[in-house]
Coordinates of C-alpha atoms in Angstrom, one line a residue:
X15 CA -15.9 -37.3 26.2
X16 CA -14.1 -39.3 24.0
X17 CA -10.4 -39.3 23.9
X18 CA -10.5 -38.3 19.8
X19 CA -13.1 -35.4 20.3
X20 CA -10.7 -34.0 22.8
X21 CA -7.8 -33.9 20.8
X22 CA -9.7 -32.5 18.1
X23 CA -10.7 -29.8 20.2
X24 CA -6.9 -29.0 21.3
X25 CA -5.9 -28.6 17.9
X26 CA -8.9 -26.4 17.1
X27 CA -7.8 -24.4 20.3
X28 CA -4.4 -24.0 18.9
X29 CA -5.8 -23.4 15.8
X30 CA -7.0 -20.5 17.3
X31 CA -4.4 -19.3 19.0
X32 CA -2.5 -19.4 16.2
X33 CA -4.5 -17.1 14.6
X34 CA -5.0 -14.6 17.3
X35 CA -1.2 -14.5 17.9
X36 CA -1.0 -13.4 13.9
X37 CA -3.7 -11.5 14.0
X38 CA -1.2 -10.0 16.6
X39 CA 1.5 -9.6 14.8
X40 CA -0.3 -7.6 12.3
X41 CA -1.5 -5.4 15.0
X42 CA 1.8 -5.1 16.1
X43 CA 3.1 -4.6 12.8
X44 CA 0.7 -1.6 12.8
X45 CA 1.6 -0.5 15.9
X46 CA 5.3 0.2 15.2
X47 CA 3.8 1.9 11.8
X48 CA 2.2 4.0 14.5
X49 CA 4.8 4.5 16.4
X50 CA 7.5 5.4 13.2
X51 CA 5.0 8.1 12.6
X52 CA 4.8 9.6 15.9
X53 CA 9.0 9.7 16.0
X54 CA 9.6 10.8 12.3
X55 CA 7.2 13.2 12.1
X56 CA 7.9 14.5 15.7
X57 CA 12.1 14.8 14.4
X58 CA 11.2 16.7 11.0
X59 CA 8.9 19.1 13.5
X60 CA 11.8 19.8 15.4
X61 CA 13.8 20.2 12.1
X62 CA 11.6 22.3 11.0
X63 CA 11.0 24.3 14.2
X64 CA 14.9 25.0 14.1
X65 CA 15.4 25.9 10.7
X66 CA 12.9 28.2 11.1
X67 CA 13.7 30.0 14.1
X68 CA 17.3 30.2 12.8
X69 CA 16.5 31.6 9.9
X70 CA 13.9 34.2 11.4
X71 CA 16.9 35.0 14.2
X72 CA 19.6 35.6 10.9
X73 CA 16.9 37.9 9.4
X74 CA 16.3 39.9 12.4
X75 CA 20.0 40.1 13.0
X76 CA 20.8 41.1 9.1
X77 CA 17.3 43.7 9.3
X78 CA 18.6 45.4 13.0
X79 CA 22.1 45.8 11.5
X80 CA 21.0 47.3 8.7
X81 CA 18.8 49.4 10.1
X82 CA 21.6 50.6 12.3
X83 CA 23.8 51.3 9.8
X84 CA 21.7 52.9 8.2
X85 CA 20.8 55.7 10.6
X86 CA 25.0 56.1 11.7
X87 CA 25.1 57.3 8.0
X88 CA 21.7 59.2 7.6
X89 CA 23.8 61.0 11.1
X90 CA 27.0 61.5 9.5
X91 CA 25.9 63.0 6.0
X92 CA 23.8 65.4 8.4
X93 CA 26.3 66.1 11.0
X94 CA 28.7 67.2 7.5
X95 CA 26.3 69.1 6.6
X96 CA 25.2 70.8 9.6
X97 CA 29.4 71.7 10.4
X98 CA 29.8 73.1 7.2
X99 CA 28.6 77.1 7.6
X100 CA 30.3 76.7 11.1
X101 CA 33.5 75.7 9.7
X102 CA 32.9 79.0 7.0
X103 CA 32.2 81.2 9.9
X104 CA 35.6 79.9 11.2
X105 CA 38.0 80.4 8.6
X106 CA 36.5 83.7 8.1
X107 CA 37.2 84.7 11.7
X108 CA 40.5 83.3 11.9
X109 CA 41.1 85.2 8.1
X110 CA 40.0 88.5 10.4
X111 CA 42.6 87.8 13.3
X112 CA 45.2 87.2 11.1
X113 CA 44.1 90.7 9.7
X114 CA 44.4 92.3 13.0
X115 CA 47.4 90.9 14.0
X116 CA 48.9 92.6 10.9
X117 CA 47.5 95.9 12.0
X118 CA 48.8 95.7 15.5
X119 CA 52.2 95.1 14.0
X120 CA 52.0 97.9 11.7
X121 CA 50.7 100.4 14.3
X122 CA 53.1 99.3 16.8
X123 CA 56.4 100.0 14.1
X124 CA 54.9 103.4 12.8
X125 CA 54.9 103.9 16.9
X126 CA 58.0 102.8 17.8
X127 CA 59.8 105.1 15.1
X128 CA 59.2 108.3 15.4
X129 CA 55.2 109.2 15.3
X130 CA 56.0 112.9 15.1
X131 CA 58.0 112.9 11.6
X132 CA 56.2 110.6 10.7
X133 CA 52.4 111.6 10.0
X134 CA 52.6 110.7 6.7
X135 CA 53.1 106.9 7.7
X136 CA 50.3 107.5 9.9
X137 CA 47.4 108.8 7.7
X138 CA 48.6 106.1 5.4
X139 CA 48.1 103.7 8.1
X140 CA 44.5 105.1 8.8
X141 CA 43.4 105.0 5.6
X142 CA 44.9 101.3 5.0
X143 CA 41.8 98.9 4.3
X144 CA 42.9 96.8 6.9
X145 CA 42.1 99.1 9.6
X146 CA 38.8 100.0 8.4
X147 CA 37.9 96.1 8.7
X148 CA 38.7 95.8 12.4
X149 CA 34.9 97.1 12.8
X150 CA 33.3 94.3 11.0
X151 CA 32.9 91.1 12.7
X152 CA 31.1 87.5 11.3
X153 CA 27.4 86.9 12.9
X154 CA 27.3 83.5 14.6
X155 CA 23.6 81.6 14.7
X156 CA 22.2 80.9 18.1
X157 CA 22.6 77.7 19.5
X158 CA 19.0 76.8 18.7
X159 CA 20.0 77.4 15.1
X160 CA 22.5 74.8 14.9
X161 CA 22.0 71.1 14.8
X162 CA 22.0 69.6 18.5
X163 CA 21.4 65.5 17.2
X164 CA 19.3 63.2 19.3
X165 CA 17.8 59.9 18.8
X166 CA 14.4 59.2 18.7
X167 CA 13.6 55.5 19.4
X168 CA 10.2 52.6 20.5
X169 CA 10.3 52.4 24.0
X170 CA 8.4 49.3 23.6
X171 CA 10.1 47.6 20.6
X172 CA 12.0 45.2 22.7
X173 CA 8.6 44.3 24.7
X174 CA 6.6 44.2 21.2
X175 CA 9.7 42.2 19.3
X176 CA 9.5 39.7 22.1
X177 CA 5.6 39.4 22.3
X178 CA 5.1 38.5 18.8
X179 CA 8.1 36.0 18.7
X180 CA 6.2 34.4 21.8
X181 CA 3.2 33.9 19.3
X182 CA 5.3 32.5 16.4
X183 CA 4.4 28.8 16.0
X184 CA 2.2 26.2 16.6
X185 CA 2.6 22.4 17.5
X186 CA 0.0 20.5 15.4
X187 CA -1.3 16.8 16.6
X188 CA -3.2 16.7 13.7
X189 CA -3.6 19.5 10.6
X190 CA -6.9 21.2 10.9
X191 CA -7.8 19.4 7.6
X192 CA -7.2 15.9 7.1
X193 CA -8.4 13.4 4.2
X194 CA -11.0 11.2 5.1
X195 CA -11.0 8.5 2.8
X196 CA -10.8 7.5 -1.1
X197 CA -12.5 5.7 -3.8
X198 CA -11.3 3.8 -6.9
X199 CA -12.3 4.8 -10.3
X200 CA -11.6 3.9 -13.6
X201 CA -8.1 5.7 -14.3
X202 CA -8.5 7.6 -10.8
X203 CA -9.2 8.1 -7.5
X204 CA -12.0 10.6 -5.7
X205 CA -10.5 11.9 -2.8
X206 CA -12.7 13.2 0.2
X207 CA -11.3 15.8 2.7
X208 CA -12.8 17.3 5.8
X209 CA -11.5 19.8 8.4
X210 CA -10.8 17.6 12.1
X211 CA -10.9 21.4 14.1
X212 CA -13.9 22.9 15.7
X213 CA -12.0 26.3 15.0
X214 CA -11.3 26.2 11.9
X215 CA -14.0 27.6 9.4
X216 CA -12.4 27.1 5.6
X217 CA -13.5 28.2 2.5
X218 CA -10.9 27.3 0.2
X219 CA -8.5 23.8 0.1
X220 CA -5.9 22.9 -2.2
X221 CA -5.2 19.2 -2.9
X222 CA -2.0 18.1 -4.2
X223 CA -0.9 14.6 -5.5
X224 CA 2.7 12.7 -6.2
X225 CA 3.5 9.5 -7.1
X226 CA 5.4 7.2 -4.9
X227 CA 4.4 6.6 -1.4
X228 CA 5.7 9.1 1.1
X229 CA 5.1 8.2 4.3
X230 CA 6.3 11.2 6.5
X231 CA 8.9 12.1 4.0
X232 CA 6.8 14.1 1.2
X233 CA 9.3 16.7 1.2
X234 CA 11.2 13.9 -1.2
X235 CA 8.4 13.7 -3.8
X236 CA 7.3 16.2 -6.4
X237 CA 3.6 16.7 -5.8
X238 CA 1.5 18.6 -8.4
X239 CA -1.5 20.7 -7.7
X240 CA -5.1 18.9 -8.7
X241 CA -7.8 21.1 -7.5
X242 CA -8.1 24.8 -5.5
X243 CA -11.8 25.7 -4.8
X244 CA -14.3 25.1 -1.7
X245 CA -15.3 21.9 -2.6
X246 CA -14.2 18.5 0.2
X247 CA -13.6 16.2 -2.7
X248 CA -12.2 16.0 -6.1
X249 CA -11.9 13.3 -9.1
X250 CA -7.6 13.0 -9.9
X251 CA -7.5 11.8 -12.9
X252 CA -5.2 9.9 -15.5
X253 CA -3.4 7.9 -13.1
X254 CA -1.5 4.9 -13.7
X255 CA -3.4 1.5 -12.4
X256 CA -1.6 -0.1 -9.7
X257 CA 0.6 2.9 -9.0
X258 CA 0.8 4.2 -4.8
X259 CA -0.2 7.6 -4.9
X260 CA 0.5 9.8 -2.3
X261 CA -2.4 12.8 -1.6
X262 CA -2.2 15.6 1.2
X263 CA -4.4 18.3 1.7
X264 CA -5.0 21.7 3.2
X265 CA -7.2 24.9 3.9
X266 CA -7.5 28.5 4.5
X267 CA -10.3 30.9 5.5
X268 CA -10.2 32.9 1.9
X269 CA -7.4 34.4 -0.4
X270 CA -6.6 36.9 1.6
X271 CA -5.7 34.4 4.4
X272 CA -2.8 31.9 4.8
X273 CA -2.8 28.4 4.3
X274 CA -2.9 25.7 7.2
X275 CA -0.1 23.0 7.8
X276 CA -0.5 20.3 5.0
X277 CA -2.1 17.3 5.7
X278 CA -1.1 13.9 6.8
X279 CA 0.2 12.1 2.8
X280 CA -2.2 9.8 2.3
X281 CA -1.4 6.7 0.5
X282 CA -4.1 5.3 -2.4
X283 CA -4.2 4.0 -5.5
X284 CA -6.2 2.9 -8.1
X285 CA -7.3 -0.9 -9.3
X286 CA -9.6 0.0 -12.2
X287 CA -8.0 0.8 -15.5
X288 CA -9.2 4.1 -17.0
X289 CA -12.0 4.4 -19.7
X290 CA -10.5 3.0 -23.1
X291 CA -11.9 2.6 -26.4
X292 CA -12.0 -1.2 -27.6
X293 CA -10.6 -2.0 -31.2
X294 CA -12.5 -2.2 -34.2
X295 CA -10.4 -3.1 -37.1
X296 CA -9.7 -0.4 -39.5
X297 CA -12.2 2.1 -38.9
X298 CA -10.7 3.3 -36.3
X299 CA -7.3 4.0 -34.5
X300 CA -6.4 4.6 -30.7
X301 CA -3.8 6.8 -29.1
X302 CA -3.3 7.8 -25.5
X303 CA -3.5 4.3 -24.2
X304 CA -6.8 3.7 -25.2
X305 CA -8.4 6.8 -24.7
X306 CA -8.7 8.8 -27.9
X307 CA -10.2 7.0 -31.0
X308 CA -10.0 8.8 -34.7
X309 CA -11.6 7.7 -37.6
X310 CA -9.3 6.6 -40.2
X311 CA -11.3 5.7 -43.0
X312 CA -14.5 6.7 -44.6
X313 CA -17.5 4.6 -45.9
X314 CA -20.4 3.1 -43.9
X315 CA -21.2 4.9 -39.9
X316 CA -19.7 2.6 -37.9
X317 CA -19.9 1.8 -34.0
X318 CA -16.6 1.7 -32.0
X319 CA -17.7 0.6 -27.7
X320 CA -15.8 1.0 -25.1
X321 CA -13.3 -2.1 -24.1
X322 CA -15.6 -3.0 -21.2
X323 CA -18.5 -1.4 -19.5
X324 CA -16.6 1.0 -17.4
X325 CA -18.9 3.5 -16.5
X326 CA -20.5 3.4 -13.9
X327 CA -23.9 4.9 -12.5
X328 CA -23.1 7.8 -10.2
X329 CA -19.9 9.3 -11.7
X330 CA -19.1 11.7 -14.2
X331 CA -18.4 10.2 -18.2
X332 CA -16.8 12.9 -19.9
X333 CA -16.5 13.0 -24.0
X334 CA -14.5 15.4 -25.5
X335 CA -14.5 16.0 -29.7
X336 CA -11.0 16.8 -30.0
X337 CA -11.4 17.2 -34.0
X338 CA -14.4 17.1 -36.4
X339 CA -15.1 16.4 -40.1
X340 CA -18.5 16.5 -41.8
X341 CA -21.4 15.5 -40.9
X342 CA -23.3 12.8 -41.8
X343 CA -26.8 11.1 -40.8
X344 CA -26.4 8.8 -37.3
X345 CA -23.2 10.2 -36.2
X346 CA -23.2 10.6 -32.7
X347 CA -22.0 9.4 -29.3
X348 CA -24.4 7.4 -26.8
X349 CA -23.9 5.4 -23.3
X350 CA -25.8 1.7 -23.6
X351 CA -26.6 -1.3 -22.0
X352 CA -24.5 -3.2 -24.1
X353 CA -22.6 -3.8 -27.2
X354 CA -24.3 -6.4 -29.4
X355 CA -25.8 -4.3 -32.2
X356 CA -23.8 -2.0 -34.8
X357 CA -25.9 1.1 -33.8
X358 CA -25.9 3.9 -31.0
X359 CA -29.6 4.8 -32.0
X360 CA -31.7 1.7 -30.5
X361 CA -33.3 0.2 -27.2
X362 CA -31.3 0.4 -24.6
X363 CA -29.3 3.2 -25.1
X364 CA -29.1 7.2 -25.0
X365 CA -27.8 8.8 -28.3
X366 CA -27.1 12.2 -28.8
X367 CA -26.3 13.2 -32.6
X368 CA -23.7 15.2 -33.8
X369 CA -27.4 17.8 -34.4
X370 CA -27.7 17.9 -30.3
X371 CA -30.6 15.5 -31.0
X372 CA -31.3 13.6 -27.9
X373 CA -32.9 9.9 -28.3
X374 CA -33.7 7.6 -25.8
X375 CA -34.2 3.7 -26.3
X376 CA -34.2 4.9 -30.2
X377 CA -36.9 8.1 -29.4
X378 CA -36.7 11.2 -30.2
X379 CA -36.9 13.9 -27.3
X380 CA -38.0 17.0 -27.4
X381 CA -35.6 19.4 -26.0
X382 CA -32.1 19.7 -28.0
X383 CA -28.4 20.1 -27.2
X384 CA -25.8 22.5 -29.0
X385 CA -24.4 20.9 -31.8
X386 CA -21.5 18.3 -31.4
X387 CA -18.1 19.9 -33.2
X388 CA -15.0 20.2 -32.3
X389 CA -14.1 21.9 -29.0
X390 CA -17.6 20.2 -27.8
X391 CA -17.8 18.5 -24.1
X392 CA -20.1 15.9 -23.6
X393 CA -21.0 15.1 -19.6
X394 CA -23.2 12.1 -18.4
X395 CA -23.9 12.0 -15.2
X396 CA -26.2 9.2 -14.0
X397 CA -28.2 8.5 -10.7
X398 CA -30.2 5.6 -9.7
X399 CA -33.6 6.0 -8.5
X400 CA -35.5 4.1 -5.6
X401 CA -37.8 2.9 -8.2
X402 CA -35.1 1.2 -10.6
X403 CA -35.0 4.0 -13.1
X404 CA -31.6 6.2 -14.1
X405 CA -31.7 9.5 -13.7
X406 CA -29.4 10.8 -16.7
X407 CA -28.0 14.2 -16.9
X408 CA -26.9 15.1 -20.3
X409 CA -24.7 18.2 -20.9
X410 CA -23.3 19.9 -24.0
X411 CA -21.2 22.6 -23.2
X412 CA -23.2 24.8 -21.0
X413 CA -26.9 23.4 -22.0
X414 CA -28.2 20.3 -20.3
X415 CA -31.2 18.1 -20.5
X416 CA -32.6 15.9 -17.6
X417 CA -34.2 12.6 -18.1
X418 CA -34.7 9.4 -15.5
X419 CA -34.4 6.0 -17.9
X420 CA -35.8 3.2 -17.7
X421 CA -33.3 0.6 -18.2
X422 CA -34.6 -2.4 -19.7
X423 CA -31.9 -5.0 -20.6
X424 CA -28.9 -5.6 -17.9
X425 CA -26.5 -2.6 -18.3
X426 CA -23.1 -4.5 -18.1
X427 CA -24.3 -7.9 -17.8
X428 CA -26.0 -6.6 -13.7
X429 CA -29.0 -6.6 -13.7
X430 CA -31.3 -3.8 -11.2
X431 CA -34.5 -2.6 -10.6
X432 CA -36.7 -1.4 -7.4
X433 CA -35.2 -5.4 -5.8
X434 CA -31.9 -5.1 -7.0
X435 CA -30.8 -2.1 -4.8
X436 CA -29.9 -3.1 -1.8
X437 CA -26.7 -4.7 -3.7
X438 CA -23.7 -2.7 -2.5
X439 CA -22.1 -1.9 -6.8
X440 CA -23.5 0.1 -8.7
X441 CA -24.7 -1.1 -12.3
X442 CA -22.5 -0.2 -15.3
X443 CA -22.8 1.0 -18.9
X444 CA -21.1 0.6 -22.0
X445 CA -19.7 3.6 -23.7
X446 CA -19.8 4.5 -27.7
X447 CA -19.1 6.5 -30.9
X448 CA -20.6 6.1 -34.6
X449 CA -19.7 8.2 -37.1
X450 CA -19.3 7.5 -41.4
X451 CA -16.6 10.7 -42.2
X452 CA -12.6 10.2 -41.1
X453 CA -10.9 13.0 -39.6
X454 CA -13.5 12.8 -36.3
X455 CA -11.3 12.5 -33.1
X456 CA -13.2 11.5 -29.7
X457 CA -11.2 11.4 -26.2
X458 CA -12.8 10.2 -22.9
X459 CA -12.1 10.9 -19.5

């Protein structure tokens, strides 16, 4: 082997060493992510754990303590009330002995004075009111009539108290429901969710979103709620492009139940700026950033596309007529393969007037939509088919027609059919508006 091949195949061998050790590093790197996980979320456990269990011990403490105080003075009022007659019945008796007393001292003069010249003193002393009261004495209750208090309390409230504190708490690994994975559309992100416990059997999740990143510390972030329901994904919309967004998730059984742990934050974002109207002069203006286009101007119907073609097959297109004016004939809104001709109404193309007509590639259909006014909600969804076609769903308010199009030009500049599939995007459409009468006010989601 020659002395130049060998040296060539030293550097190729460090070469490659060199890229295994950073390949490495970045596992290392990902490692000590790993590990920061592990330790943070293991200290705001413990955190969490303590300010709990302090708080449930300063309730029980506060609830026993007033409990207690509030049978000593449920005892008191009665033990008041219960002495009162008693203490009646005593000064009454103790109103008799003085009584008596006074009669034994008047006896005992008239006595010691002469009796025998004395009758008169006598019979006065007989018939003295006093003396006929020595006969009448107060009647006492029985001892089972009067209050004897004893305390009635669970033999087994210590025993129960402690059994149910042993079952307060759980240590987690994981939250029974975790999110999976996400996916990047235009303006925002479809998160998918699913539940990582053989136990747990939920009906209902809640997913929340934030912006920022928040690692383990999502307590620091102000998350808002984007669906409740029993679906495992949902569509969060309006998000900024190139923003980190921080999702977590979790699940209960059914209302009545309480909700699981939240979920791990997951971090996503979105690359793909949302739907936006393009510009087209002086017919029309723009507001929202794109996404709401008015017509500012009467004359001639005019076409305003989307900026690019945005929408693509297999997710939802949402239209919604924010404001209306009058009719006139070709006003409508339409998907299409592209932008090159000043009509919605034309190969290439479904058109739905603002009559719920439904056209496609410029033909009329049969079966018709509600009228198009505002408050209306136009959906498309699209599919595509094995054999090349587009399965379009079109919905107007609660009424929707089903149709599978046959897509002849290259919707977006990609072209598909029945050998196209196996590519891994999915092909896209322009979206549009055309309408003559100012005052009509479109938004898109």
């Amino acid at each position: 082997m020659a002395t130049q091949e060998l040296i060539q195949n030293t550097v190729e061998i460090i070469d490659s060493a060199h890229s295994y050790r950073h390949q490495l590093s970045g596992l290392l790197d990902t490692l000590t992510e790993l590990e920061q996980q592990v330790c943070s979320s293991g200290q705001q456990a413990e955190a969490t754990l303590t300010g709990h269990f302090n708080k449930v011990k300063e309730a029980v403490n506060k609830a026993l303590d007033a409990r207690l105080q509030q049978l000593l003075d449920e005892l008191h009022s009665t033990k008041m009330t219960a002495l009162q007659p008693l203490k009646e019945c005593r000064t009454l008796i103790e109103k008799s002995v003085e009584t008596a007393s006074l009669v034994m001292a008047e006896g005992a003069a008239i006595l010691s004075s002469e009796p025998e010249n004395n009758v008169e003193k006598i019979l006065k002393f007989k018939d003295n009111p006093l003396t006929k009261c020595l006969a009448s004495f107060p009647e006492l209750p029985s001892p089972s009539e009067v209050a004897y208090f004893t305390v009635e309390t669970s033999p087994d409230l210590k025993e129960q108290l402690a059994s149910l504190l042993s079952q307060e708490g759980r240590v987690l690994k994981q939250a029974p429901v975790q999110i999976l994975d996400t996916d990047e559309k235009p303006g925002g992100v479809i998160v998918h969710w699913g539940e990582v416990e053989d136990e747990s059997d939920f009906g209902e999740f809640m997913l929340q979103y934030a912006c920022g990143r928040a690692a383990n510390e999502d307590t620091k972030l102000l998350f808002h709620k984007a669906y409740e329901g029993p679906l495992t994904s949902c569509t969060v919309k309006n998000l900024r492009t190139s923003t980190p967004y921080t999702f977590r998730v979790r699940g209960r059984c059914d209302k009545c139940s309480p909700w699981s742990t939240w979920s791990f934050p997951y971090p996503a974002a979105t690359s793909i700026p949302h739907h936006q109207w393009g510009d087209n002069g002086e017919a029309y203006s723009l507001s929202n950033e794109g996404r709401t286009a008015t017509r500012t101007s009467e004359g001639l119907t005019c076409v305003l596309y989307s900026a690019s073609s945005s929408y693509t097959a297999g997710d939802p297109l949402i239209l919604r007529i924010l404001d209306s004016a009058d009719v006139s004939p070709g006003d409508g809104l339409a998907i299409l393969c592209d932008k090159q001709e000043d009509s919605c109404n034309r190969s290439g193309a479904i058109f739905i007037n603002t009559y719920g007509t439904v056209f496609v590639d410029g033909n009329e259909m049969k079966t018709k939509l509600p009228p198009i006014k505002k408050g209306t909600t136009l959906t498309f969804q699209t599919e595509i088919l094995p054999n090349g076609k587009v399965r379009v769903s079109v919905q107007v308010d609660d009424k929707e027609v089903t149709l599978d199009w046959r897509v002849s030009s290259p919707p977006g500049g990609m072209g598909f059919g029945p050998m196209q599939m196996m590519q891994p995007s999915s092909p896209s459409f322009y979206f549009a508006l055309q309408f003559a009468q100012e005052h009509w006010k479109v938004g898109v989601e």
